[in-house]
Coordinates of C-alpha atoms in Angstrom, one line a residue:
C1 CA -12.1 4.9 52.0
N2 CA -15.5 3.7 50.6
G3 CA -18.5 5.6 49.4
T4 CA -17.2 9.0 48.8
S5 CA -14.3 10.6 46.9
L6 CA -10.9 10.1 48.7
L7 CA -10.2 13.8 48.1
K8 CA -12.9 14.7 50.7
K9 CA -10.8 12.8 53.3
M10 CA -7.2 13.3 52.2
E11 CA -5.1 16.0 50.7
I12 CA -2.8 14.6 48.1
S13 CA 0.2 16.2 46.3
V14 CA 3.4 15.3 44.5
A15 CA 5.6 17.7 46.3
E16 CA 9.0 17.3 44.6
A17 CA 11.2 15.3 42.2
E18 CA 14.7 13.9 42.9
K19 CA 17.3 12.3 40.6
R20 CA 18.8 9.1 41.9
T21 CA 21.3 6.5 40.8
G22 CA 21.2 2.8 41.5
K23 CA 21.3 -0.7 40.1
N24 CA 18.4 -2.0 38.1
A25 CA 17.0 -5.6 37.8
V26 CA 19.9 -6.8 35.7
N27 CA 22.5 -5.2 38.0
M28 CA 23.2 -2.3 35.6
Q29 CA 23.8 1.2 36.9
E30 CA 21.1 3.6 35.9
T31 CA 19.9 7.1 36.7
Y32 CA 16.2 7.7 37.3
T33 CA 13.8 10.2 38.9
V34 CA 11.6 9.6 41.9
Y35 CA 8.6 11.7 43.0
L36 CA 7.6 12.5 46.6
I37 CA 3.9 11.8 47.3
E38 CA 2.6 13.7 50.4
T39 CA -0.8 13.0 52.0
R40 CA -2.5 14.7 54.9
P41 CA -6.0 14.1 56.5
V42 CA -8.5 16.8 55.5
D43 CA -9.8 16.8 59.1
A44 CA -6.5 17.9 60.5
A45 CA -6.3 20.8 58.0
S46 CA -9.8 22.0 58.8
E47 CA -9.0 21.9 62.5
G48 CA -6.0 24.1 61.9
T49 CA -3.5 21.6 63.4
N50 CA -1.5 21.3 60.1
P51 CA 0.5 18.1 61.0
V52 CA 3.6 16.9 59.2
P53 CA 2.3 15.1 56.1
D54 CA 2.9 11.4 55.5
S55 CA 5.3 11.0 52.5
L56 CA 6.9 8.3 50.3
W57 CA 8.9 8.2 47.1
R58 CA 7.6 6.6 43.9
R59 CA 9.2 6.0 40.4
Y60 CA 7.3 6.8 37.2
S61 CA 7.3 3.0 36.5
E62 CA 5.3 2.5 39.7
F63 CA 2.7 5.0 38.5
E64 CA 2.5 3.0 35.3
L65 CA 2.0 -0.2 37.3
L66 CA -0.8 1.4 39.3
R67 CA -2.6 2.6 36.1
N68 CA -2.3 -0.8 34.5
Y69 CA -3.8 -2.4 37.6
L70 CA -6.7 0.1 37.5
L71 CA -7.2 -0.6 33.7
V72 CA -7.5 -4.4 34.4
T73 CA -9.5 -4.1 37.6
Y74 CA -12.0 -1.5 36.3
P75 CA -12.5 -2.3 32.6
F76 CA -15.7 -0.1 32.6
A77 CA -13.9 3.0 33.9
V78 CA -12.2 5.8 31.8
V79 CA -9.0 5.7 33.8
P80 CA -7.1 9.0 33.9
P81 CA -4.0 9.1 31.7
L82 CA -0.4 9.6 33.0
P83 CA 1.8 12.4 31.7
E84 CA 4.1 11.6 28.8
K85 CA 7.1 9.4 29.5
R86 CA 9.2 11.3 27.0
A87 CA 9.0 14.8 25.6
E88 CA 6.7 15.2 22.6
F89 CA 8.4 15.4 19.2
V90 CA 8.0 18.9 17.9
W91 CA 10.4 20.7 15.6
H92 CA 10.6 23.7 17.9
K93 CA 13.5 23.7 20.3
L94 CA 12.5 21.4 23.2
S95 CA 14.6 19.1 25.2
A96 CA 13.8 15.4 24.8
D97 CA 16.0 14.5 27.8
N98 CA 14.0 12.7 30.5
M99 CA 16.3 14.3 33.1
D100 CA 15.8 17.9 31.8
P101 CA 14.6 20.0 34.8
D102 CA 11.7 21.6 32.9
F103 CA 10.5 18.2 31.6
V104 CA 10.7 16.6 35.1
E105 CA 8.7 19.5 36.6
R106 CA 6.0 19.2 33.9
R107 CA 5.9 15.4 34.6
R108 CA 5.7 16.1 38.4
V109 CA 2.6 18.3 37.9
G110 CA 1.1 15.7 35.5
L111 CA 1.6 12.9 38.0
E112 CA 0.0 15.0 40.8
N113 CA -2.9 15.7 38.4
F114 CA -3.2 11.9 37.7
L115 CA -3.4 11.1 41.5
L116 CA -6.0 13.9 42.1
R117 CA -8.2 12.7 39.2
V118 CA -8.1 9.0 40.4
A119 CA -8.8 10.2 44.0
S120 CA -11.9 12.1 42.8
H121 CA -13.2 9.2 40.6
P122 CA -16.3 7.6 42.2
A123 CA -15.1 4.1 41.7
L124 CA -11.3 4.3 41.5
S125 CA -10.9 6.4 44.6
S126 CA -12.2 3.6 46.9
D127 CA -9.7 1.0 45.6
K128 CA -7.5 -0.4 48.4
I129 CA -4.4 -0.8 46.2
F130 CA -4.7 2.9 45.2
Y131 CA -4.9 3.9 48.9
L132 CA -1.9 1.7 49.7
F133 CA 0.0 3.3 46.8
L134 CA -0.5 6.7 48.5
T135 CA 0.3 5.6 52.1
E136 CA 2.6 2.5 52.2
A137 CA 6.0 2.4 50.7
D138 CA 6.0 -1.4 50.8
S139 CA 2.6 -1.7 49.2
R140 CA 1.2 -4.7 47.3
L141 CA 2.3 -3.1 44.0
K142 CA 5.4 -5.4 43.7
A143 CA 3.3 -8.4 44.6
L144 CA 0.8 -7.2 42.0
N145 CA 3.6 -7.0 39.4
A146 CA 4.5 -10.6 40.2
T147 CA 0.8 -11.7 40.2
F148 CA 0.3 -10.8 36.6
R149 CA 3.4 -12.6 35.5
V150 CA 1.9 -15.8 34.2
K151 CA 3.6 -19.2 34.7
N152 CA 3.3 -20.3 31.1
P153 CA 3.4 -17.2 28.9
D154 CA 2.7 -17.5 25.2
K155 CA 6.0 -16.9 23.5
R156 CA 4.3 -15.2 20.5
F157 CA 2.7 -12.5 22.8
V158 CA 6.0 -12.1 24.8
E159 CA 7.8 -11.5 21.5
M160 CA 5.0 -9.1 20.3
K161 CA 5.3 -7.1 23.5
H162 CA 9.1 -6.8 23.0
Y163 CA 8.4 -5.8 19.4
G164 CA 6.0 -3.1 20.6
D165 CA 8.7 -1.7 22.9
E166 CA 11.3 -1.7 20.1
L167 CA 8.9 -0.2 17.6
Q168 CA 8.2 2.7 20.0
S169 CA 11.9 3.2 20.6
V170 CA 12.8 3.3 16.9
I171 CA 10.0 5.6 15.9
S172 CA 10.8 7.9 18.9
Q173 CA 14.4 8.1 17.8
L174 CA 13.3 8.8 14.2
L175 CA 11.0 11.6 15.3
R176 CA 13.6 13.1 17.5
V177 CA 16.2 13.2 14.7
R178 CA 13.5 14.6 12.4
A179 CA 12.7 17.3 14.9
R180 CA 16.4 18.4 15.1
A181 CA 16.8 18.3 11.3
A182 CA 13.6 20.4 10.9
D183 CA 14.8 22.9 13.4
R184 CA 18.1 23.4 11.5
L185 CA 16.3 23.4 8.2
Y186 CA 14.1 26.3 9.4
G187 CA 17.3 28.3 10.3
V188 CA 18.9 27.6 6.8
Y189 CA 15.8 28.8 5.0
K190 CA 15.5 32.0 7.1
V191 CA 19.2 32.7 6.3
H192 CA 18.2 32.8 2.7
G193 CA 15.7 35.5 3.6
N194 CA 18.7 37.5 4.9
Y195 CA 20.4 37.0 1.5
G196 CA 17.3 38.4 -0.2
R197 CA 17.3 41.5 2.0
V198 CA 21.0 42.1 1.5
F199 CA 20.9 41.6 -2.3
S200 CA 17.8 44.0 -2.5
E201 CA 19.6 46.7 -0.4
W202 CA 22.8 46.2 -2.5
S203 CA 20.9 46.6 -5.8
A204 CA 19.9 50.2 -4.7
I205 CA 23.5 51.4 -4.8
E206 CA 24.6 49.6 -8.0
K207 CA 23.8 51.0 -11.4
E208 CA 25.2 48.2 -13.6
M209 CA 24.5 45.2 -11.3
G210 CA 21.2 46.5 -9.7
D211 CA 18.7 44.5 -11.8
G212 CA 20.6 41.2 -11.4
L213 CA 21.0 41.7 -7.6
Q214 CA 17.3 42.6 -7.2
S215 CA 16.2 39.6 -9.2
A216 CA 18.5 37.3 -7.2
G217 CA 17.1 38.8 -4.0
H218 CA 13.6 37.9 -5.1
H219 CA 14.6 34.3 -5.7
M220 CA 16.1 34.1 -2.2
D221 CA 13.0 35.7 -0.6
A222 CA 10.7 33.2 -2.4
Y223 CA 12.9 30.3 -1.2
A224 CA 12.9 31.5 2.4
A225 CA 9.1 32.0 2.4
S226 CA 8.6 28.4 1.2
V227 CA 9.9 26.9 4.4
D228 CA 6.5 27.1 6.2
D229 CA 4.8 25.1 3.6
I230 CA 7.6 22.5 3.6
L231 CA 7.6 22.1 7.4
E232 CA 3.8 21.8 7.3
E233 CA 4.2 19.0 4.8
E234 CA 6.8 17.5 7.0
E235 CA 4.4 17.6 10.0
H236 CA 2.0 15.5 7.9
Y237 CA 4.6 12.7 7.6
A238 CA 5.6 13.1 11.3
D239 CA 1.9 12.7 12.3
Q240 CA 1.9 9.4 10.3
L241 CA 4.9 8.2 12.3
K242 CA 3.3 9.4 15.6
E243 CA 0.2 7.3 14.8
Y244 CA 2.4 4.2 14.9
L245 CA 4.1 5.4 18.0
F246 CA 0.6 5.2 19.6
Y247 CA -0.2 2.0 17.8
S248 CA 2.8 0.4 19.6
D249 CA 1.1 1.1 22.9
A250 CA -2.1 -0.4 21.6
L251 CA -0.1 -3.5 20.7
R252 CA 1.3 -3.8 24.2
T253 CA -2.2 -3.4 25.6
V254 CA -3.4 -6.4 23.6
C255 CA -0.5 -8.4 25.1
R256 CA -1.3 -7.3 28.6
K257 CA -4.9 -8.4 28.1
H258 CA -3.7 -11.8 27.0
E259 CA -1.6 -12.0 30.1
L260 CA -4.6 -11.3 32.2
T261 CA -6.7 -13.9 30.3
Q262 CA -3.9 -16.5 30.8
Y263 CA -3.5 -15.5 34.4
E264 CA -7.3 -16.0 35.1
L265 CA -7.0 -19.5 33.5
E266 CA -4.0 -20.4 35.6
M267 CA -5.7 -19.2 38.8
A268 CA -8.8 -21.3 37.9
V269 CA -6.7 -24.4 37.3
Q270 CA -4.8 -23.8 40.5
D271 CA -8.0 -23.4 42.5
L272 CA -9.4 -26.6 41.0
T273 CA -6.2 -28.5 41.8
S274 CA -6.4 -27.3 45.4
K275 CA -10.0 -28.4 45.8
K276 CA -9.3 -31.8 44.4
Q277 CA -6.4 -32.2 46.8
Q278 CA -8.7 -31.2 49.7
R279 CA -11.2 -33.8 48.5
E280 CA -8.5 -36.5 48.5
E281 CA -7.3 -35.6 51.9
L282 CA -10.8 -35.7 53.3
A283 CA -11.6 -39.0 51.7
T284 CA -8.4 -40.7 52.8
G285 CA -7.7 -38.9 56.0
T286 CA -4.2 -38.1 54.8
I287 CA -2.9 -34.5 55.1
R288 CA -0.4 -33.8 52.4
T289 CA 0.4 -30.2 53.2
F290 CA 0.8 -28.4 56.6
S291 CA -2.3 -26.4 57.6
L292 CA -3.7 -24.9 60.7
K293 CA -6.9 -27.1 60.3
G294 CA -4.7 -30.2 60.1
M295 CA -2.9 -29.4 63.3
T296 CA -6.3 -28.5 65.0
S297 CA -7.6 -32.0 64.0
K298 CA -4.6 -33.7 65.5
L299 CA -4.8 -31.7 68.8
F300 CA -8.6 -31.7 69.3
G301 CA -9.7 -34.9 67.5
Q302 CA -11.0 -35.7 64.0
E303 CA -14.2 -34.4 62.5
T304 CA -17.3 -36.6 62.8
P305 CA -18.3 -38.7 59.7
E306 CA -21.3 -36.4 59.2
Q307 CA -19.1 -33.3 59.1
R308 CA -16.7 -35.0 56.7
E309 CA -19.5 -36.1 54.4
A310 CA -21.0 -32.5 54.4
K311 CA -17.6 -31.1 53.5
L312 CA -17.1 -33.7 50.8
K313 CA -20.4 -32.8 49.2
M314 CA -19.6 -29.1 49.3
L315 CA -16.2 -29.8 47.7
E316 CA -17.8 -32.0 45.0
T317 CA -20.0 -29.1 44.1
Q318 CA -17.1 -26.6 44.1
I319 CA -15.0 -29.0 42.0
E320 CA -17.9 -29.3 39.4
E321 CA -18.1 -25.5 39.3
G322 CA -14.3 -25.3 39.1
E323 CA -14.2 -27.7 36.1
E324 CA -16.8 -25.6 34.3
L325 CA -14.9 -22.4 35.1
V326 CA -11.6 -23.9 33.8
K327 CA -13.4 -25.0 30.5
E328 CA -14.8 -21.4 30.3
R329 CA -11.5 -19.8 30.9
N330 CA -9.8 -22.2 28.4
S331 CA -12.4 -21.3 25.8
E332 CA -12.0 -17.6 26.5
C333 CA -8.2 -17.8 26.3
D334 CA -8.3 -19.8 23.0
E335 CA -10.8 -17.4 21.5
F336 CA -8.7 -14.4 22.6
V337 CA -5.5 -15.8 21.1
K338 CA -7.3 -16.7 17.8
S339 CA -9.0 -13.3 17.4
A340 CA -6.0 -11.3 18.6
W341 CA -3.5 -13.0 16.4
V342 CA -5.7 -12.5 13.3
D343 CA -5.9 -8.8 14.1
I344 CA -2.2 -8.6 14.9
E345 CA -1.3 -10.1 11.5
R346 CA -3.7 -7.6 9.9
F347 CA -2.0 -4.8 11.8
K348 CA 1.5 -5.9 10.7
E349 CA 0.4 -5.9 7.0
Q350 CA -1.2 -2.4 7.4
K351 CA 1.9 -1.1 9.3
D352 CA 4.4 -2.4 6.6
H353 CA 2.3 -0.8 3.8
D354 CA 1.7 2.5 5.6
L355 CA 5.3 3.0 6.8
R356 CA 6.8 2.0 3.5
E357 CA 4.6 4.5 1.7
S358 CA 5.2 7.2 4.2
L359 CA 9.0 6.9 4.2
I360 CA 9.1 6.8 0.4
S361 CA 6.9 9.9 0.2
Y362 CA 9.1 11.6 2.8
A363 CA 12.3 10.7 0.8
I364 CA 10.7 12.1 -2.4
M365 CA 9.7 15.3 -0.6
Q366 CA 13.3 15.7 0.7
I367 CA 14.7 15.2 -2.8
S368 CA 12.3 17.7 -4.3
M369 CA 13.2 20.2 -1.6
C370 CA 16.9 19.8 -2.3
K371 CA 16.2 20.3 -6.1
K372 CA 14.4 23.5 -5.3
G373 CA 17.4 24.7 -3.4
I374 CA 19.7 23.9 -6.2
Q375 CA 17.3 25.6 -8.7
V376 CA 17.2 28.8 -6.6
W377 CA 21.0 29.1 -6.6
N378 CA 21.1 28.3 -10.4
N379 CA 18.6 31.1 -10.9
A380 CA 20.7 33.4 -8.8
K381 CA 23.8 32.4 -10.8
E382 CA 22.0 33.3 -14.0
C383 CA 21.1 36.7 -12.5
F384 CA 24.7 37.3 -11.6
N385 CA 25.8 36.3 -15.1
K386 CA 23.6 39.0 -16.6
M387 CA 25.1 41.7 -14.6

């Protein structure tokens, strides 16, 4: 799958979605959705044979894992986005249930589009892991997930990653509640418009009460018309919250980058340790670990002194390079931690200030809105008293 777009060689689709129930990593029962990926060689379709496509099921979390791998492996590439994990938060009636059939269908289409965009990308389409994701159920994705779990994670970044998850969850819930409240508020305001119409119609048949009813109707009409401006102002505050919903993802991205930096350091240390052990084994003639080369030496005789000397020289060179690489990786990791933590602290101060101001302003707006409602009915009462 090198050289040209994978789409020129393979037809790719996400054919259907299916709800399943099973136990998760902590042995808890959960319900989730899986998506059927189907692939078929383009050659077969052009020849008119139309064979049964190869197929496998993937969860949304596996798509996330694939995209994270692509982000890390191809830092220069603009990696296509995945469809939303949850429904967007709008005040119009829209289910936020991840199992809602309409939402699942939109996500199925979005996941198919993600695969097609990756498969048409000049660099991403030739990636072996991506090809295995499409064709092998037991692909290297699980191993990849384990690979990026560092042995000695920095507790601060682990906690920050959890904080990012919790921040996203809390703001999502807040936006969801706000969407439901705004939907109901819209209905309440529009009902006042019906009051206005009824009072105006009633005023036409009443001689004594006509002026008072007409005036009360005008107050109701004005109140009902104000809902659009109020909801527009509410959207402004909702957008401020959404910004921090997306910030939570940016926070987790920093934590993932730290994991990668730490992982590269640990791999460099591991490789250096292995090279030093090989040097010791060659120098002493003692094999500490089982290996095919060790068994071969026992069966077919030891290497000549010249061969051993040449290997020792090569190992010495590799060890020197490895020590330099470990220093470099250590320096990169330390610099990343220092720079990232300064920016995370800055972000936390900014977030505390912005969210405090936003929530206070939102509360003031709600109080003002309620006062306007009370004032409308007080004005209506005065109109009724004059009748």
